[in-house]
CSV table of C-alpha atoms and ligand atoms in Angstrom, one decimal:
chain,number,residue,atom,x,y,z
A,137,MET,CA,1.3,-11.7,19.9
A,138,THR,CA,2.4,-8.4,18.6
A,139,LYS,CA,3.1,-8.1,14.8
A,140,ILE,CA,5.7,-6.4,12.7
A,141,TYR,CA,4.4,-4.2,9.9
A,142,ILE,CA,6.1,-2.2,7.1
A,143,VAL,CA,4.1,0.7,5.7
A,144,THR,CA,5.1,2.8,2.5
A,145,GLY,CA,4.0,6.4,1.9
A,146,ALA,CA,3.9,6.9,5.7
A,147,SER,CA,4.4,10.7,5.7
A,148,ARG,CA,0.7,11.7,5.4
A,149,GLY,CA,-2.7,10.7,4.5
A,150,ILE,CA,-3.8,7.0,4.8
A,151,GLY,CA,-0.2,5.8,5.3
A,152,LEU,CA,0.3,8.2,8.4
A,153,GLU,CA,-2.8,6.8,9.8
A,154,PHE,CA,-1.7,3.2,9.5
A,155,VAL,CA,1.4,4.2,11.4
A,156,LYS,CA,-0.8,5.8,14.1
A,157,GLN,CA,-3.2,2.9,14.5
A,158,ILE,CA,-0.5,0.1,14.3
A,159,ALA,CA,1.5,1.9,17.0
A,160,ALA,CA,-1.5,2.4,19.2
A,161,ALA,CA,-2.2,-1.2,19.2
A,162,GLY,CA,1.3,-1.9,20.5
A,163,ASN,CA,2.6,-3.4,17.4
A,164,THR,CA,5.9,-2.6,15.7
A,165,VAL,CA,6.0,-0.5,12.4
A,166,PHE,CA,8.6,0.4,10.0
A,167,ALA,CA,7.3,3.7,8.6
A,168,CYS,CA,8.7,4.3,5.2
A,169,ALA,CA,8.7,7.8,3.7
A,170,ARG,CA,10.7,9.5,1.1
A,171,ASN,CA,11.3,12.5,3.4
A,172,PRO,CA,10.5,11.4,7.1
A,173,ASP,CA,12.1,14.6,8.4
A,174,GLY,CA,9.6,16.5,6.4
A,175,SER,CA,6.5,15.1,8.2
A,176,LYS,CA,6.2,16.5,11.6
A,177,ASP,CA,3.1,14.3,12.2
A,178,LEU,CA,5.2,11.2,11.5
A,179,LEU,CA,8.2,12.3,13.6
A,180,GLU,CA,6.0,12.7,16.5
A,181,LEU,CA,5.1,9.0,16.4
A,182,ILE,CA,8.8,7.6,16.1
A,183,ASP,CA,10.1,6.2,19.3
A,184,ASN,CA,12.9,4.1,17.7
A,185,LYS,CA,11.6,1.1,19.9
A,186,LYS,CA,8.5,0.1,18.1
A,187,VAL,CA,8.1,2.9,15.6
A,188,PHE,CA,10.8,3.5,13.2
A,189,ALA,CA,11.2,5.9,10.4
A,190,ILE,CA,12.8,4.4,7.2
A,191,LYS,CA,13.8,6.7,4.3
A,192,LEU,CA,12.3,5.2,1.2
A,193,ASP,CA,11.8,6.8,-2.3
A,194,ALA,CA,9.7,4.4,-4.2
A,195,LEU,CA,11.2,5.5,-7.3
A,196,SER,CA,14.9,4.8,-6.5
A,197,ASP,CA,16.3,1.4,-6.7
A,198,GLU,CA,19.2,2.5,-4.4
A,199,SER,CA,16.7,3.8,-1.8
A,200,ILE,CA,14.5,0.6,-1.8
A,201,LYS,CA,17.7,-1.4,-1.4
A,202,THR,CA,19.0,0.6,1.6
A,203,ALA,CA,15.7,0.7,3.3
A,204,ALA,CA,15.2,-3.1,3.0
A,205,ALA,CA,18.8,-3.5,4.6
A,206,GLU,CA,17.9,-1.0,7.3
A,207,ILE,CA,14.6,-2.8,8.1
A,208,GLU,CA,16.3,-6.1,8.1
A,209,SER,CA,19.0,-5.0,10.5
A,210,LYS,CA,16.5,-3.6,12.9
A,211,ALA,CA,14.1,-6.6,12.6
A,212,PRO,CA,16.4,-9.8,12.2
A,213,GLU,CA,13.5,-11.9,12.9
A,214,GLY,CA,11.5,-10.6,9.9
A,215,ALA,CA,8.2,-8.9,9.5
A,216,ASP,CA,4.6,-10.1,9.2
A,217,TYR,CA,2.9,-7.5,7.0
A,218,LEU,CA,3.8,-5.2,4.2
A,219,ILE,CA,1.3,-2.5,3.3
A,220,ASN,CA,2.3,-1.0,-0.1
A,221,ASN,CA,0.4,2.3,0.2
A,222,ALA,CA,2.5,5.0,-1.5
A,223,GLY,CA,0.9,6.5,-4.6
A,224,ILE,CA,0.2,9.4,-6.7
A,225,CYS,CA,-2.9,10.5,-8.5
A,226,GLY,CA,-1.2,12.1,-11.4
A,227,THR,CA,-2.8,14.9,-13.3
A,228,MET,CA,-6.6,15.0,-12.7
A,229,GLY,CA,-9.0,14.6,-15.8
A,230,LEU,CA,-6.7,13.5,-18.5
A,231,ASP,CA,-8.3,11.0,-20.8
A,232,PHE,CA,-6.4,8.6,-23.1
A,233,GLU,CA,-6.1,11.4,-25.8
A,234,ALA,CA,-4.8,14.0,-23.3
A,235,SER,CA,-2.3,11.6,-21.5
A,236,SER,CA,1.3,12.1,-22.6
A,237,LYS,CA,3.8,9.3,-22.5
A,238,LYS,CA,5.6,11.1,-19.7
A,239,GLU,CA,2.3,11.3,-17.7
A,240,LEU,CA,1.8,7.6,-18.1
A,241,ASN,CA,5.2,6.7,-17.3
A,242,ARG,CA,5.3,8.8,-14.1
A,243,VAL,CA,2.1,7.3,-12.7
A,244,LEU,CA,2.8,3.8,-13.7
A,245,GLU,CA,6.3,4.0,-12.3
A,246,THR,CA,5.2,5.1,-9.0
A,247,ASN,CA,1.9,3.2,-8.6
A,248,LEU,CA,2.6,-0.1,-10.4
A,249,ILE,CA,6.4,-0.6,-11.0
A,250,SER,CA,7.4,0.6,-7.5
A,251,VAL,CA,5.0,-1.7,-5.8
A,252,ASN,CA,6.7,-4.8,-7.6
A,253,GLU,CA,10.2,-3.5,-6.8
A,254,ILE,CA,9.4,-2.9,-3.2
A,255,THR,CA,7.7,-6.3,-2.9
A,256,LYS,CA,10.7,-8.0,-4.4
A,257,ALA,CA,13.2,-6.2,-2.2
A,258,PHE,CA,11.1,-6.7,1.1
A,259,LEU,CA,10.1,-10.3,0.4
A,260,PRO,CA,13.2,-11.7,2.1
A,261,ILE,CA,12.2,-9.9,5.3
A,262,LEU,CA,8.8,-11.4,5.3
A,263,ARG,CA,10.0,-14.9,4.3
A,264,LYS,CA,12.1,-14.9,7.4
A,265,ARG,CA,9.0,-15.7,9.4
A,266,GLY,CA,9.0,-19.2,7.9
A,267,GLN,CA,6.7,-21.4,6.2
A,268,ASN,CA,4.5,-22.0,9.2
A,269,LYS,CA,3.5,-18.3,9.9
A,270,VAL,CA,1.1,-16.4,7.6
A,271,LYS,CA,2.7,-13.4,5.9
A,272,LYS,CA,0.4,-10.8,4.4
A,273,ILE,CA,0.8,-8.2,1.7
A,274,LEU,CA,-1.8,-5.4,1.2
A,275,ASN,CA,-1.5,-3.7,-2.3
A,276,MET,CA,-3.3,-0.3,-2.1
A,277,SER,CA,-5.5,-0.2,-5.2
A,278,SER,CA,-8.7,1.9,-5.8
A,279,ILE,CA,-12.2,1.3,-7.1
A,280,LEU,CA,-11.0,3.3,-10.1
A,281,GLY,CA,-8.8,0.2,-11.0
A,282,SER,CA,-11.9,-1.8,-11.3
A,283,ILE,CA,-12.8,-2.4,-15.0
A,284,GLY,CA,-16.1,-3.7,-14.0
A,285,GLN,CA,-17.0,-0.4,-12.2
A,286,MET,CA,-15.9,1.7,-15.1
A,287,GLU,CA,-19.1,1.3,-17.1
A,288,ASP,CA,-20.4,4.6,-18.2
A,289,ASN,CA,-18.1,6.7,-16.2
A,290,ASP,CA,-15.0,8.8,-16.9
A,291,GLY,CA,-13.1,7.8,-13.8
A,292,TRP,CA,-14.7,10.4,-11.4
A,293,GLY,CA,-12.3,13.0,-12.7
A,294,PHE,CA,-9.2,10.9,-12.2
A,295,GLY,CA,-6.9,10.6,-15.2
A,296,VAL,CA,-6.5,7.4,-17.4
A,297,ALA,CA,-3.0,7.0,-16.1
A,298,TYR,CA,-4.2,6.6,-12.4
A,299,CYS,CA,-6.9,4.2,-13.4
A,300,ILE,CA,-4.6,1.9,-15.6
A,301,SER,CA,-2.0,2.0,-12.9
A,302,LYS,CA,-4.6,0.7,-10.2
A,303,ALA,CA,-6.1,-2.1,-12.7
A,304,SER,CA,-2.5,-3.1,-13.3
A,305,VAL,CA,-1.8,-3.3,-9.5
A,306,ASN,CA,-4.9,-5.6,-9.3
A,307,MET,CA,-3.3,-8.0,-11.9
A,308,LEU,CA,0.1,-7.7,-10.0
A,309,THR,CA,-1.7,-8.7,-6.9
A,310,LYS,CA,-3.3,-11.6,-8.4
A,311,MET,CA,-0.2,-13.0,-9.8
A,312,THR,CA,1.9,-12.3,-6.7
A,313,ALA,CA,-0.8,-14.0,-4.7
A,314,ASN,CA,-0.8,-17.1,-7.0
A,315,LYS,CA,2.9,-17.5,-6.5
A,316,LEU,CA,3.2,-16.7,-2.8
A,317,GLY,CA,0.1,-18.3,-1.8
A,318,LYS,CA,2.1,-21.6,-1.8
A,319,GLU,CA,4.5,-20.2,0.8
A,320,ASN,CA,1.6,-19.3,3.3
A,321,PHE,CA,1.2,-15.7,2.2
A,322,VAL,CA,-2.0,-13.8,1.8
A,323,VAL,CA,-1.9,-11.0,-0.8
A,324,PHE,CA,-4.7,-8.8,-1.6
A,325,ALA,CA,-5.8,-5.6,-3.4
A,326,SER,CA,-7.5,-3.0,-1.1
A,327,HIS,CA,-9.8,0.0,-2.0
A,328,PRO,CA,-9.6,2.3,1.0
A,329,GLY,CA,-12.9,4.0,0.1
A,330,TRP,CA,-13.0,7.7,-0.9
A,331,VAL,CA,-10.8,9.0,2.0
A,332,SER,CA,-10.3,12.5,3.1
A,333,THR,CA,-6.7,13.1,2.3
A,334,ASP,CA,-4.5,15.4,0.1
A,335,MET,CA,-5.5,13.0,-2.7
A,336,GLY,CA,-9.0,12.3,-1.8
A,337,GLY,CA,-9.9,16.0,-1.0
A,338,GLU,CA,-11.9,17.4,1.7
A,339,ASP,CA,-15.4,16.4,0.4
A,340,ALA,CA,-14.5,12.7,0.7
A,341,PRO,CA,-17.0,10.9,3.0
A,342,VAL,CA,-14.6,8.4,4.6
A,343,SER,CA,-12.2,9.5,7.3
A,344,THR,CA,-8.7,8.1,7.4
A,345,GLU,CA,-9.4,6.7,10.8
A,346,ASP,CA,-12.4,4.5,9.5
A,347,SER,CA,-10.6,3.6,6.3
A,348,VAL,CA,-7.5,2.4,8.2
A,349,SER,CA,-9.2,0.6,11.0
A,350,GLY,CA,-11.3,-1.3,8.4
A,351,GLN,CA,-8.2,-2.3,6.4
A,352,LEU,CA,-6.3,-3.3,9.5
A,353,ALA,CA,-9.1,-5.5,10.5
A,354,ASN,CA,-9.2,-7.1,7.0
A,355,LEU,CA,-5.4,-7.6,7.1
A,356,GLU,CA,-5.8,-9.4,10.4
A,357,LYS,CA,-8.6,-11.6,9.6
A,358,PHE,CA,-8.0,-12.4,5.9
A,359,GLY,CA,-6.7,-15.9,5.3
A,360,LYS,CA,-6.3,-18.4,2.4
A,361,GLY,CA,-9.9,-17.6,1.1
A,362,GLU,CA,-9.1,-14.1,0.5
A,363,ASN,CA,-5.6,-14.6,-1.2
A,364,GLY,CA,-5.6,-12.9,-4.6
A,365,ASN,CA,-8.8,-10.9,-4.3
A,366,PHE,CA,-10.0,-7.3,-4.1
A,367,TYR,CA,-11.9,-5.8,-1.2
A,368,ASP,CA,-12.9,-2.5,0.1
A,369,PHE,CA,-12.1,-1.3,3.5
A,370,GLU,CA,-15.2,-2.7,5.0
A,371,GLY,CA,-14.3,-6.2,3.7
A,372,LYS,CA,-16.7,-6.3,0.9
A,373,PRO,CA,-15.3,-7.9,-2.4
A,374,ILE,CA,-15.0,-5.6,-5.5
A,375,SER,CA,-15.3,-7.0,-9.0
A,376,TRP,CA,-12.2,-6.8,-11.1
B,597,NAP,N1,-7.7,9.1,-0.8
B,597,NAP,C1,-8.5,8.3,-1.5
B,597,NAP,O1,-9.6,8.6,-1.6
B,597,NAP,C2,-7.9,7.1,-2.2
B,597,NAP,C3,-8.9,6.3,-2.8
B,597,NAP,C4,-8.4,5.1,-3.4
B,597,NAP,C5,-7.0,4.7,-3.3
B,597,NAP,N2,-6.1,5.5,-2.7
B,597,NAP,C6,-4.8,5.1,-2.6
B,597,NAP,O2,-4.5,5.1,-1.2
B,597,NAP,C7,-2.9,5.4,-1.2
B,597,NAP,C8,-2.7,6.6,-0.3
B,597,NAP,O3,-3.4,7.7,-0.6
B,597,NAP,P1,-3.6,9.0,0.2
B,597,NAP,O4,-5.1,9.5,-0.1
B,597,NAP,O5,-3.2,8.9,1.5
B,597,NAP,O6,-2.7,10.1,-0.6
B,597,NAP,P2,-1.8,11.2,-0.3
B,597,NAP,O7,-2.5,12.0,1.0
B,597,NAP,O8,-1.6,12.0,-1.4
B,597,NAP,O9,-0.4,10.4,0.3
B,597,NAP,C9,0.3,9.9,-0.6
B,597,NAP,C10,1.6,9.2,0.0
B,597,NAP,O10,2.4,8.5,-1.0
B,597,NAP,C11,3.6,9.0,-0.8
B,597,NAP,N3,4.4,8.8,-2.1
B,597,NAP,C12,4.2,9.3,-3.2
B,597,NAP,N4,5.1,9.0,-4.2
B,597,NAP,C13,6.0,8.5,-3.4
B,597,NAP,C14,7.4,8.1,-3.7
B,597,NAP,N5,8.0,8.1,-5.0
B,597,NAP,N6,8.2,7.4,-2.8
B,597,NAP,C15,7.7,7.4,-1.4
B,597,NAP,N7,6.4,7.7,-1.1
B,597,NAP,C16,5.6,8.4,-2.1
B,597,NAP,C17,3.5,10.4,-0.3
B,597,NAP,O11,4.8,10.9,0.0
B,597,NAP,P3,5.2,12.5,0.2
B,597,NAP,O12,4.6,13.0,1.3
B,597,NAP,O13,6.8,12.3,0.2
B,597,NAP,O14,4.7,13.0,-1.1
B,597,NAP,C18,2.4,10.2,0.8
B,597,NAP,O15,2.9,9.8,1.9
B,597,NAP,C19,-2.4,5.7,-2.6
B,597,NAP,O16,-1.8,4.5,-3.3
B,597,NAP,C20,-3.8,6.1,-3.3
B,597,NAP,O17,-3.8,5.8,-4.6
B,597,NAP,C21,-6.7,6.7,-2.0
């Protein structure tokens, strides 16, 4: 049976590749981007039958509310999967002394607070699938959010704001999973690999294609046993 997906940050990079692969598999996808018209690659995928562009600025409450209403009207039967992918890396290389309040707020607002706001707003759409169907949420994290992996390293050049934001997404994932697990949800944090995108840079060893096909396979196969945990794109568990 075909599935209905919602993907945020669909204008480019990993989010765009999610839309490509979901559409190629014949599933329905709501591709959320803050400026869909500005992404030629995304527009090429839109058919308004199974692939829809939804305007969504993750930082705007109004935009999140409007996006949820639009998806609900186009998918009155609800959606199966939410992929919280949108994110920013912030300013590279700023350690805790160099990070301003403004920098921390900017990155945490996008990478953490928006994830919670979007999940809350879109939850009624997923809940429409009912108690008997498994609903799933993938929260895009990063190995840089793993405190266990941060021994003796400075975040591989990423700033403290980014690393904190992803560590916080991990806790948010755990607590969301604890609550929603009782309603037949599977919620997990995902490390996509070091992926060749605007954020990952051209030296990154993992292609968007491999990262996304791995994460989509995880999304499909993960069940109760994986609820509330943290995995890389190949399905290997990552320590918190
Ligand atoms: N690439 C990697 O190696 C890597 C590794 C670990 C984790 N990740 C995570 O994977 C996710 C995707 O990363 P990526 O590499 O694909 O990055 P990217 O190429 O920089 O793309 C980021 C996406 O997020 C969107 N976005 C940012 N702020 C937004 C906002 N306020 N509202 C709506 N959309 C917003 C961007 O939209 P615009 O086009 O409008 O800016 C873009 O679509 C991020 O959460 C990132 O932290 C990436």
